[in-house]
Amino acid sequence: MRPGNLQLITTWMNDPAVAEYWSLRGPAERTRQHVRAQPAGDGRSTPRLGLPDGTPMSYREICHANPDPLTRHYRAQPHDTGIPLLLGPPETPGRGAWAAFCSPPSPTTCCASPPAGR
């Protein structure tokens, strides 16, 4: 991830409304460690920056849902795939940008774990 993008994600993570759910409030080093550890770890999570038209507007993690801290907000089942999503500030996304995330996910995203029942 480029340093400028990392600083942007750090800014988003320090927003009080975001920090409540993501628990990554703090310096850029904390965000960097979180983002870089994912692909280097056990393969359960992949970070992605949403760049429609080249403008950063979102951060998401495609992950096995069970070990993710966000599962305290819903009942995860074994092999669930989660996509925690953070949209940037209100002025960033623009009208209609949400539709890009409502399109069907790729088969590799949802079918990576055949035992997943939903």
PDB file of C-alpha atoms in Angstrom:
ATOM      1  CA  MET A   1       0.000   0.000   0.000  1.00  0.00           C
ATOM      2  CA  ARG A   2       1.358   3.415  -0.929  1.00  0.00           C
ATOM      3  CA  PRO A   3       2.365   5.749   1.942  1.00  0.00           C
ATOM      4  CA  GLY A   4      -0.213   8.381   0.917  1.00  0.00           C
ATOM      5  CA  ASN A   5      -2.963   5.781   1.002  1.00  0.00           C
ATOM      6  CA  LEU A   6      -1.777   4.537   4.366  1.00  0.00           C
ATOM      7  CA  GLN A   7      -1.992   8.076   5.785  1.00  0.00           C
ATOM      8  CA  LEU A   8      -5.507   8.441   4.376  1.00  0.00           C
ATOM      9  CA  ILE A   9      -6.617   5.145   5.951  1.00  0.00           C
ATOM     10  CA  THR A  10      -5.004   6.234   9.236  1.00  0.00           C
ATOM     11  CA  THR A  11      -7.024   9.466   9.110  1.00  0.00           C
ATOM     12  CA  TRP A  12     -10.219   7.484   8.514  1.00  0.00           C
ATOM     13  CA  MET A  13      -9.393   5.050  11.350  1.00  0.00           C
ATOM     14  CA  ASN A  14      -8.974   7.980  13.745  1.00  0.00           C
ATOM     15  CA  ASP A  15     -12.472   9.280  13.105  1.00  0.00           C
ATOM     16  CA  PRO A  16     -14.416   8.564  16.357  1.00  0.00           C
ATOM     17  CA  ALA A  17     -17.308   6.886  14.508  1.00  0.00           C
ATOM     18  CA  VAL A  18     -14.876   4.569  12.703  1.00  0.00           C
ATOM     19  CA  ALA A  19     -12.640   3.900  15.700  1.00  0.00           C
ATOM     20  CA  GLU A  20     -15.639   2.583  17.635  1.00  0.00           C
ATOM     21  CA  TYR A  21     -15.859  -0.407  15.276  1.00  0.00           C
ATOM     22  CA  TRP A  22     -12.386  -0.821  13.825  1.00  0.00           C
ATOM     23  CA  SER A  23     -10.385  -0.204  17.037  1.00  0.00           C
ATOM     24  CA  LEU A  24      -7.393   1.164  15.118  1.00  0.00           C
ATOM     25  CA  ARG A  25      -7.229   4.671  16.510  1.00  0.00           C
ATOM     26  CA  GLY A  26      -3.642   5.820  16.829  1.00  0.00           C
ATOM     27  CA  PRO A  27      -0.529   6.631  14.818  1.00  0.00           C
ATOM     28  CA  ALA A  28       0.080   5.601  11.220  1.00  0.00           C
ATOM     29  CA  GLU A  29       2.403   2.829  12.419  1.00  0.00           C
ATOM     30  CA  ARG A  30      -0.529   1.058  14.071  1.00  0.00           C
ATOM     31  CA  THR A  31      -2.556   1.148  10.852  1.00  0.00           C
ATOM     32  CA  ARG A  32       0.489   0.081   8.811  1.00  0.00           C
ATOM     33  CA  GLN A  33       1.068  -2.941  11.032  1.00  0.00           C
ATOM     34  CA  HIS A  34      -2.605  -3.933  10.803  1.00  0.00           C
ATOM     35  CA  VAL A  35      -2.735  -3.628   7.002  1.00  0.00           C
ATOM     36  CA  ARG A  36       0.627  -5.269   6.281  1.00  0.00           C
ATOM     37  CA  ALA A  37       0.104  -8.176   8.678  1.00  0.00           C
ATOM     38  CA  GLN A  38      -2.966  -9.418   6.820  1.00  0.00           C
ATOM     39  CA  PRO A  39      -1.532 -10.826   3.579  1.00  0.00           C
ATOM     40  CA  ALA A  40       1.637 -11.861   5.423  1.00  0.00           C
ATOM     41  CA  GLY A  41      -0.381 -13.748   8.039  1.00  0.00           C
ATOM     42  CA  ASP A  42      -2.409 -16.914   7.724  1.00  0.00           C
ATOM     43  CA  GLY A  43      -4.312 -15.790   4.625  1.00  0.00           C
ATOM     44  CA  ARG A  44      -7.571 -15.139   6.474  1.00  0.00           C
ATOM     45  CA  SER A  45      -7.790 -11.487   5.442  1.00  0.00           C
ATOM     46  CA  THR A  46      -6.926  -9.353   2.410  1.00  0.00           C
ATOM     47  CA  PRO A  47      -6.995  -5.536   2.625  1.00  0.00           C
ATOM     48  CA  ARG A  48      -8.310  -3.498  -0.309  1.00  0.00           C
ATOM     49  CA  LEU A  49      -8.570   0.221  -0.985  1.00  0.00           C
ATOM     50  CA  GLY A  50     -11.553   1.238  -3.151  1.00  0.00           C
ATOM     51  CA  LEU A  51     -10.397   3.585  -5.920  1.00  0.00           C
ATOM     52  CA  PRO A  52     -13.268   4.262  -8.320  1.00  0.00           C
ATOM     53  CA  ASP A  53     -12.031   6.730 -10.915  1.00  0.00           C
ATOM     54  CA  GLY A  54      -8.682   6.705  -9.076  1.00  0.00           C
ATOM     55  CA  THR A  55     -10.100   8.507  -6.031  1.00  0.00           C
ATOM     56  CA  PRO A  56      -9.711   6.693  -2.685  1.00  0.00           C
ATOM     57  CA  MET A  57     -13.213   6.294  -1.258  1.00  0.00           C
ATOM     58  CA  SER A  58     -13.224   3.119   0.828  1.00  0.00           C
ATOM     59  CA  TYR A  59     -11.218   0.532   2.701  1.00  0.00           C
ATOM     60  CA  ARG A  60     -12.357  -3.074   3.043  1.00  0.00           C
ATOM     61  CA  GLU A  61     -11.015  -6.372   4.231  1.00  0.00           C
ATOM     62  CA  ILE A  62     -12.106  -9.640   2.642  1.00  0.00           C
ATOM     63  CA  CYS A  63     -11.745 -12.124   5.468  1.00  0.00           C
ATOM     64  CA  HIS A  64     -12.829 -15.257   7.242  1.00  0.00           C
ATOM     65  CA  ALA A  65     -15.451 -13.748   9.515  1.00  0.00           C
ATOM     66  CA  ASN A  66     -15.057 -15.922  12.592  1.00  0.00           C
ATOM     67  CA  PRO A  67     -11.801 -14.526  14.014  1.00  0.00           C
ATOM     68  CA  ASP A  68     -12.654 -10.927  13.097  1.00  0.00           C
ATOM     69  CA  PRO A  69     -13.490  -8.597  16.025  1.00  0.00           C
ATOM     70  CA  LEU A  70     -16.479  -7.226  14.092  1.00  0.00           C
ATOM     71  CA  THR A  71     -18.268 -10.536  14.688  1.00  0.00           C
ATOM     72  CA  ARG A  72     -19.204  -9.310  18.137  1.00  0.00           C
ATOM     73  CA  HIS A  73     -21.895  -7.399  16.231  1.00  0.00           C
ATOM     74  CA  TYR A  74     -23.474 -10.511  14.642  1.00  0.00           C
ATOM     75  CA  ARG A  75     -23.538 -14.298  14.985  1.00  0.00           C
ATOM     76  CA  ALA A  76     -20.773 -15.626  12.725  1.00  0.00           C
ATOM     77  CA  GLN A  77     -20.773 -19.216  11.553  1.00  0.00           C
ATOM     78  CA  PRO A  78     -17.693 -21.280  10.688  1.00  0.00           C
ATOM     79  CA  HIS A  79     -16.411 -20.547   7.172  1.00  0.00           C
ATOM     80  CA  ASP A  80     -18.387 -17.290   6.797  1.00  0.00           C
ATOM     81  CA  THR A  81     -16.657 -14.767   4.544  1.00  0.00           C
ATOM     82  CA  GLY A  82     -16.860 -11.206   5.784  1.00  0.00           C
ATOM     83  CA  ILE A  83     -16.221  -7.923   4.078  1.00  0.00           C
ATOM     84  CA  PRO A  84     -15.847  -5.200   6.708  1.00  0.00           C
ATOM     85  CA  LEU A  85     -16.251  -1.969   4.764  1.00  0.00           C
ATOM     86  CA  LEU A  86     -15.268   1.572   5.634  1.00  0.00           C
ATOM     87  CA  LEU A  87     -16.490   4.380   3.407  1.00  0.00           C
ATOM     88  CA  GLY A  88     -14.438   7.555   3.446  1.00  0.00           C
ATOM     89  CA  PRO A  89     -15.747  10.939   4.512  1.00  0.00           C
ATOM     90  CA  PRO A  90     -19.180  12.007   3.164  1.00  0.00           C
ATOM     91  CA  GLU A  91     -17.672  14.318   0.552  1.00  0.00           C
ATOM     92  CA  THR A  92     -15.494  11.535  -0.907  1.00  0.00           C
ATOM     93  CA  PRO A  93     -17.844   8.824  -2.204  1.00  0.00           C
ATOM     94  CA  GLY A  94     -20.064  10.920  -4.431  1.00  0.00           C
ATOM     95  CA  ARG A  95     -23.540  10.226  -5.678  1.00  0.00           C
ATOM     96  CA  GLY A  96     -24.172   6.622  -6.696  1.00  0.00           C
ATOM     97  CA  ALA A  97     -20.789   5.309  -5.532  1.00  0.00           C
ATOM     98  CA  TRP A  98     -22.432   2.805  -3.190  1.00  0.00           C
ATOM     99  CA  ALA A  99     -23.735   0.878  -6.230  1.00  0.00           C
ATOM    100  CA  ALA A 100     -20.186  -0.325  -6.942  1.00  0.00           C
ATOM    101  CA  PHE A 101     -20.302  -2.289  -3.689  1.00  0.00           C
ATOM    102  CA  CYS A 102     -23.795  -3.671  -4.249  1.00  0.00           C
ATOM    103  CA  SER A 103     -22.854  -5.543  -7.412  1.00  0.00           C
ATOM    104  CA  PRO A 104     -22.458  -9.300  -7.070  1.00  0.00           C
ATOM    105  CA  PRO A 105     -19.094 -10.255  -5.587  1.00  0.00           C
ATOM    106  CA  SER A 106     -16.700 -12.324  -7.635  1.00  0.00           C
ATOM    107  CA  PRO A 107     -16.878 -16.110  -7.309  1.00  0.00           C
ATOM    108  CA  THR A 108     -13.383 -16.150  -5.812  1.00  0.00           C
ATOM    109  CA  THR A 109     -14.600 -13.945  -2.965  1.00  0.00           C
ATOM    110  CA  CYS A 110     -17.643 -15.989  -2.001  1.00  0.00           C
ATOM    111  CA  CYS A 111     -16.634 -19.467  -3.054  1.00  0.00           C
ATOM    112  CA  ALA A 112     -13.124 -19.561  -1.616  1.00  0.00           C
ATOM    113  CA  SER A 113     -14.436 -21.666   1.256  1.00  0.00           C
ATOM    114  CA  PRO A 114     -16.729 -24.406  -0.094  1.00  0.00           C
ATOM    115  CA  PRO A 115     -17.962 -25.396   3.411  1.00  0.00           C
ATOM    116  CA  ALA A 116     -19.527 -21.939   3.814  1.00  0.00           C
ATOM    117  CA  GLY A 117     -23.262 -22.461   3.992  1.00  0.00           C
ATOM    118  CA  ARG A 118     -24.326 -18.916   3.197  1.00  0.00           C
TER     119      ARG A 118
END
